[in-house]
GROMACS .gro file of C-alpha atoms in nm:
model
  275
    1ASN     CA    1  -2.033  -1.816   0.890
    2GLU     CA    2  -1.668  -1.914   0.949
    3SER     CA    3  -1.477  -1.849   1.269
    4VAL     CA    4  -1.206  -1.579   1.249
    5ARG     CA    5  -1.074  -1.626   1.603
    6GLY     CA    6  -0.699  -1.577   1.612
    7LYS     CA    7  -0.677  -1.510   1.237
    8ILE     CA    8  -0.558  -1.213   1.031
    9VAL     CA    9  -0.867  -1.074   0.858
   10TYR     CA   10  -0.839  -0.868   0.539
   11LEU     CA   11  -1.133  -0.642   0.460
   12VAL     CA   12  -1.118  -0.521   0.099
   13GLN     CA   13  -1.329  -0.211   0.037
   14SER     CA   14  -1.280   0.110  -0.159
   15THR     CA   15  -1.467   0.394   0.010
   16CYS     CA   16  -1.601   0.534  -0.317
   17ASN     CA   17  -1.943   0.633  -0.449
   18PRO     CA   18  -2.167   0.616  -0.268
   19VAL     CA   19  -1.883   0.709  -0.032
   20ASN     CA   20  -2.086   0.737   0.291
   21GLU     CA   21  -2.256   0.402   0.233
   22SER     CA   22  -1.934   0.218   0.153
   23LEU     CA   23  -1.752   0.380   0.447
   24MET     CA   24  -2.029   0.289   0.691
   25GLU     CA   25  -2.038  -0.065   0.553
   26LEU     CA   26  -1.664  -0.098   0.613
   27LEU     CA   27  -1.688   0.039   0.968
   28VAL     CA   28  -1.968  -0.205   1.056
   29ALA     CA   29  -1.769  -0.493   0.907
   30ILE     CA   30  -1.462  -0.394   1.114
   31ASP     CA   31  -1.674  -0.385   1.429
   32ALA     CA   32  -1.826  -0.727   1.352
   33VAL     CA   33  -1.482  -0.880   1.299
   34LYS     CA   34  -1.331  -0.710   1.606
   35ARG     CA   35  -1.598  -0.868   1.825
   36SER     CA   36  -1.505  -1.212   1.684
   37SER     CA   37  -1.155  -1.214   1.840
   38PRO     CA   38  -0.924  -1.194   1.535
   39GLN     CA   39  -0.547  -1.166   1.563
   40GLU     CA   40  -0.539  -0.856   1.339
   41ILE     CA   41  -0.773  -0.657   1.112
   42VAL     CA   42  -0.620  -0.520   0.791
   43CYS     CA   43  -0.823  -0.280   0.577
   44ILE     CA   44  -0.731  -0.291   0.209
   45MET     CA   45  -0.864   0.039   0.077
   46PRO     CA   46  -0.761   0.090  -0.286
   47TYR     CA   47  -0.934   0.430  -0.278
   48TYR     CA   48  -0.943   0.636   0.042
   49GLY     CA   49  -1.266   0.837   0.048
   50TYR     CA   50  -1.251   1.205   0.152
   51CYS     CA   51  -0.875   1.201   0.081
   52ARG     CA   52  -0.881   1.545  -0.085
   53GLN     CA   53  -1.002   1.720   0.231
   54ASP     CA   54  -0.669   1.680   0.412
   55ARG     CA   55  -0.636   2.034   0.549
   56LYS     CA   56  -0.834   2.348   0.623
   57ALA     CA   57  -0.822   2.540   0.296
   58ALA     CA   58  -1.076   2.796   0.422
   59PRO     CA   59  -1.234   2.893   0.756
   60ARG     CA   60  -1.484   2.653   0.915
   61GLN     CA   61  -1.389   2.358   0.694
   62PRO     CA   62  -1.351   2.003   0.830
   63ILE     CA   63  -1.043   1.789   0.785
   64SER     CA   64  -1.243   1.490   0.663
   65ALA     CA   65  -0.942   1.272   0.581
   66ARG     CA   66  -0.841   1.287   0.948
   67LEU     CA   67  -1.198   1.209   1.057
   68VAL     CA   68  -1.203   0.896   0.838
   69ALA     CA   69  -0.871   0.788   0.993
   70ASP     CA   70  -1.017   0.830   1.343
   71LEU     CA   71  -1.329   0.633   1.246
   72LEU     CA   72  -1.126   0.342   1.106
   73THR     CA   73  -0.896   0.313   1.407
   74THR     CA   74  -1.180   0.359   1.659
   75ALA     CA   75  -1.377   0.085   1.483
   76GLY     CA   76  -1.080  -0.148   1.531
   77ALA     CA   77  -0.856  -0.147   1.221
   78ASP     CA   78  -0.499  -0.254   1.307
   79ARG     CA   79  -0.349  -0.167   0.967
   80VAL     CA   80  -0.464   0.017   0.654
   81VAL     CA   81  -0.329  -0.030   0.302
   82CYS     CA   82  -0.416   0.225   0.032
   83SER     CA   83  -0.315   0.297  -0.326
   84ASP     CA   84  -0.180   0.636  -0.438
   85LEU     CA   85  -0.305   0.859  -0.158
   86HIS     CA   86  -0.389   1.211  -0.267
   87ALA     CA   87  -0.152   1.350  -0.004
   88SER     CA   88   0.124   1.163   0.179
   89GLN     CA   89   0.055   1.351   0.503
   90ILE     CA   90  -0.263   1.144   0.547
   91GLN     CA   91  -0.031   0.872   0.682
   92GLY     CA   92   0.028   1.099   0.982
   93PHE     CA   93  -0.343   1.099   1.066
   94PHE     CA   94  -0.319   0.734   1.178
   95ASN     CA   95  -0.187   0.586   1.502
   96VAL     CA   96  -0.176   0.244   1.333
   97PRO     CA   97   0.042   0.153   1.032
   98LEU     CA   98  -0.079   0.291   0.700
   99ASP     CA   99   0.090   0.173   0.380
  100ASP     CA  100   0.053   0.380   0.064
  101VAL     CA  101   0.145   0.169  -0.239
  102SER     CA  102   0.190   0.299  -0.592
  103ALA     CA  103   0.018   0.161  -0.901
  104MET     CA  104   0.301   0.301  -1.115
  105PRO     CA  105   0.451  -0.042  -1.201
  106ILE     CA  106   0.117  -0.152  -1.350
  107PHE     CA  107   0.091   0.171  -1.552
  108TYR     CA  108   0.450   0.140  -1.666
  109LYS     CA  109   0.404  -0.214  -1.794
  110TYR     CA  110   0.100  -0.111  -1.997
  111LEU     CA  111   0.279   0.190  -2.145
  112GLN     CA  112   0.586  -0.018  -2.222
  113GLU     CA  113   0.372  -0.253  -2.432
  114LYS     CA  114   0.259   0.046  -2.642
  115ASN     CA  115   0.622   0.109  -2.754
  116LEU     CA  116   0.579   0.487  -2.753
  117ASP     CA  117   0.881   0.691  -2.860
  118ASN     CA  118   0.967   1.056  -2.799
  119VAL     CA  119   0.773   1.059  -2.472
  120VAL     CA  120   0.726   1.349  -2.230
  121CYS     CA  121   0.552   1.306  -1.893
  122VAL     CA  122   0.324   1.594  -1.800
  123SER     CA  123   0.234   1.703  -1.447
  124PRO     CA  124  -0.115   1.863  -1.429
  125ASP     CA  125   0.006   2.103  -1.158
  126HIS     CA  126   0.311   2.192  -0.952
  127GLY     CA  127   0.209   1.956  -0.671
  128GLY     CA  128   0.218   1.650  -0.898
  129VAL     CA  129   0.580   1.690  -1.011
  130VAL     CA  130   0.714   1.421  -0.774
  131ARG     CA  131   0.455   1.165  -0.893
  132THR     CA  132   0.524   1.253  -1.258
  133SER     CA  133   0.901   1.235  -1.211
  134LYS     CA  134   0.878   0.874  -1.090
  135LEU     CA  135   0.720   0.760  -1.417
  136ALA     CA  136   0.947   0.986  -1.623
  137GLU     CA  137   1.252   0.828  -1.461
  138LYS     CA  138   1.136   0.478  -1.557
  139LEU     CA  139   1.050   0.585  -1.911
  140ASN     CA  140   1.375   0.784  -1.937
  141ALA     CA  141   1.167   1.082  -2.047
  142PRO     CA  142   1.165   1.457  -1.971
  143ILE     CA  143   0.878   1.624  -1.787
  144ALA     CA  144   0.653   1.921  -1.856
  145ILE     CA  145   0.442   2.111  -1.603
  146ILE     CA  146   0.099   2.268  -1.647
  147ASP     CA  147   0.064   2.599  -1.467
  148LYS     CA  148  -0.300   2.624  -1.362
  149ARG     CA  149  -0.514   2.815  -1.115
  150ARG     CA  150  -0.817   2.675  -0.932
  151PRO     CA  151  -1.059   2.962  -0.846
  152LYS     CA  152  -1.303   2.719  -0.681
  153PRO     CA  153  -1.331   2.340  -0.623
  154ASN     CA  154  -1.363   2.130  -0.941
  155GLN     CA  155  -1.289   2.437  -1.159
  156ALA     CA  156  -0.952   2.508  -1.314
  157GLU     CA  157  -0.801   2.774  -1.536
  158LEU     CA  158  -0.508   2.658  -1.746
  159MET     CA  159  -0.245   2.933  -1.764
  160ALA     CA  160   0.057   2.789  -1.947
  161ILE     CA  161   0.261   2.475  -2.013
  162VAL     CA  162   0.626   2.471  -1.909
  163GLY     CA  163   0.832   2.235  -2.124
  164ASP     CA  164   0.862   2.112  -2.483
  165VAL     CA  165   0.566   1.904  -2.604
  166LYS     CA  166   0.577   1.961  -2.981
  167ASP     CA  167   0.583   1.633  -3.179
  168LYS     CA  168   0.592   1.436  -2.851
  169ASN     CA  169   0.379   1.156  -2.711
  170CYS     CA  170   0.251   1.321  -2.393
  171ILE     CA  171   0.153   1.126  -2.082
  172ILE     CA  172  -0.039   1.319  -1.817
  173VAL     CA  173   0.017   1.171  -1.469
  174ASP     CA  174  -0.225   1.229  -1.179
  175ASP     CA  175  -0.389   1.049  -0.887
  176ILE     CA  176  -0.760   1.143  -0.926
  177VAL     CA  177  -0.985   1.237  -1.217
  178ASP     CA  178  -1.319   1.375  -1.099
  179THR     CA  179  -1.506   1.609  -1.335
  180ALA     CA  180  -1.220   1.576  -1.591
  181GLY     CA  181  -1.226   1.952  -1.657
  182THR     CA  182  -0.855   2.004  -1.594
  183LEU     CA  183  -0.761   1.684  -1.776
  184CYS     CA  184  -0.952   1.775  -2.092
  185LEU     CA  185  -0.828   2.134  -2.086
  186ALA     CA  186  -0.471   2.004  -2.060
  187ALA     CA  187  -0.517   1.744  -2.336
  188ASN     CA  188  -0.665   2.003  -2.574
  189LYS     CA  189  -0.387   2.252  -2.497
  190LEU     CA  190  -0.116   1.991  -2.552
  191HIS     CA  191  -0.277   1.901  -2.885
  192GLU     CA  192  -0.285   2.270  -2.984
  193LEU     CA  193   0.086   2.299  -2.904
  194GLY     CA  194   0.167   2.017  -3.148
  195ALA     CA  195   0.168   1.704  -2.934
  196LYS     CA  196   0.166   1.385  -3.143
  197SER     CA  197  -0.064   1.206  -2.896
  198VAL     CA  198  -0.198   1.260  -2.545
  199TYR     CA  199  -0.242   0.980  -2.291
  200ALA     CA  200  -0.326   1.005  -1.922
  201VAL     CA  201  -0.245   0.761  -1.640
  202ILE     CA  202  -0.460   0.832  -1.335
  203SER     CA  203  -0.504   0.597  -1.040
  204HIS     CA  204  -0.859   0.676  -0.929
  205ALA     CA  205  -1.143   0.743  -1.174
  206ILE     CA  206  -1.431   0.916  -0.994
  207LEU     CA  207  -1.570   1.056  -1.323
  208SER     CA  208  -1.856   1.260  -1.181
  209LYS     CA  209  -2.115   1.470  -1.367
  210ASP     CA  210  -2.043   1.479  -1.744
  211ALA     CA  211  -1.678   1.371  -1.714
  212VAL     CA  212  -1.712   1.077  -1.954
  213GLN     CA  213  -1.867   1.297  -2.222
  214LYS     CA  214  -1.587   1.552  -2.180
  215ILE     CA  215  -1.325   1.280  -2.221
  216GLN     CA  216  -1.499   1.139  -2.528
  217ASN     CA  217  -1.501   1.482  -2.694
  218SER     CA  218  -1.148   1.584  -2.590
  219ALA     CA  219  -0.814   1.549  -2.767
  220LEU     CA  220  -0.721   1.273  -2.524
  221ASP     CA  221  -0.621   0.951  -2.704
  222GLU     CA  222  -0.663   0.727  -2.399
  223LEU     CA  223  -0.729   0.754  -2.027
  224ILE     CA  224  -0.564   0.470  -1.834
  225VAL     CA  225  -0.700   0.411  -1.482
  226THR     CA  226  -0.706   0.137  -1.218
  227ASP     CA  227  -1.010  -0.049  -1.086
  228SER     CA  228  -0.977   0.110  -0.740
  229ILE     CA  229  -1.317   0.265  -0.816
  230PRO     CA  230  -1.553   0.036  -1.010
  231LEU     CA  231  -1.675   0.197  -1.332
  232ALA     CA  232  -2.049   0.199  -1.397
  233PRO     CA  233  -2.147   0.040  -1.732
  234GLU     CA  234  -2.235   0.379  -1.883
  235LYS     CA  235  -1.883   0.505  -1.808
  236LYS     CA  236  -1.708   0.227  -1.999
  237ILE     CA  237  -1.602   0.382  -2.329
  238ASP     CA  238  -1.325   0.294  -2.574
  239LYS     CA  239  -1.110   0.587  -2.458
  240ILE     CA  240  -1.094   0.455  -2.100
  241LYS     CA  241  -0.869   0.157  -2.023
  242VAL     CA  242  -0.902  -0.004  -1.678
  243LEU     CA  243  -0.606  -0.195  -1.527
  244GLU     CA  244  -0.645  -0.440  -1.237
  245LEU     CA  245  -0.487  -0.372  -0.898
  246ALA     CA  246  -0.539  -0.731  -0.781
  247PRO     CA  247  -0.178  -0.846  -0.852
  248LEU     CA  248  -0.041  -0.555  -0.648
  249PHE     CA  249  -0.262  -0.613  -0.344
  250ALA     CA  250  -0.216  -0.992  -0.365
  251THR     CA  251   0.160  -0.932  -0.337
  252ILE     CA  252   0.105  -0.708  -0.033
  253ILE     CA  253  -0.119  -0.962   0.144
  254ALA     CA  254   0.138  -1.235   0.077
  255ALA     CA  255   0.411  -1.018   0.231
  256LEU     CA  256   0.198  -0.956   0.541
  257GLU     CA  257   0.121  -1.326   0.577
  258GLU     CA  258   0.487  -1.423   0.546
  259GLY     CA  259   0.617  -1.136   0.763
  260LYS     CA  260   0.836  -1.000   0.484
  261SER     CA  261   0.958  -0.645   0.437
  262PHE     CA  262   0.703  -0.433   0.255
  263SER     CA  263   0.961  -0.222   0.075
  264GLU     CA  264   1.161  -0.525  -0.044
  265THR     CA  265   0.845  -0.702  -0.161
  266LEU     CA  266   0.721  -0.396  -0.352
  267ASP     CA  267   1.067  -0.341  -0.504
  268LYS     CA  268   1.065  -0.701  -0.627
  269PHE     CA  269   0.713  -0.658  -0.763
  270ALA     CA  270   0.816  -0.340  -0.944
  271LYS     CA  271   1.124  -0.501  -1.097
  272GLU     CA  272   0.914  -0.782  -1.239
  273TYR     CA  273   0.683  -0.525  -1.401
  274TYR     CA  274   0.972  -0.304  -1.514
  275LYS     CA  275   1.133  -0.582  -1.720
   0.00000   0.00000   0.00000
């Protein structure tokens, strides 16, 4: 009921399950605000729905991530802020600024408090090496890589693990956990190869189908996720630890309000968490 004329309006909404409902709700909210004469509309989207469909992997497939970008900008969004996009090239789908911020400082702080020694960071596939290397650099740890094949969506075949994991505390690093098939296969394989413990830090917890049951029955010691996707009560188990993204996005909103450099603000935020 308040006027937003001439103001910067922040709409906070993850486009997660039910993804179509939450996306449509966000689009309608953007349109309502746009027609109320704001100075700027900023969409804070901790999780970007349809982010995995960022290219044509087979004939006659849509590029849904691009479609969502077009919908947001057509509705009237002037800026979009996301957390740990599945693919960096999604930024190129937008004609307005899109900022992709990493939750790694929040993960790092939590892991630091565990005082784990003899750590190795594990990438679940070749494409995740860059993401894994960032955490490994902060932890001063080596990396290992899981060589896997994906014959069809949401199905994976684990082929081999490149790197030394025996008697190590393994930390699997990824951006999305959906059915948890790959994650549990990897955790069990690492355990078989002599890993002391297996943790996973994953930004977005979709946890569809029987994912929670798989995690509960796997060799995984703990799955650490963010609250970018709210967990249903039945998915809250002892093995899953949820960390809040609020401090990260509060820092970003403050930087936008004060007209400060994003990179400098995020660097400062990271240093405070990396102490």
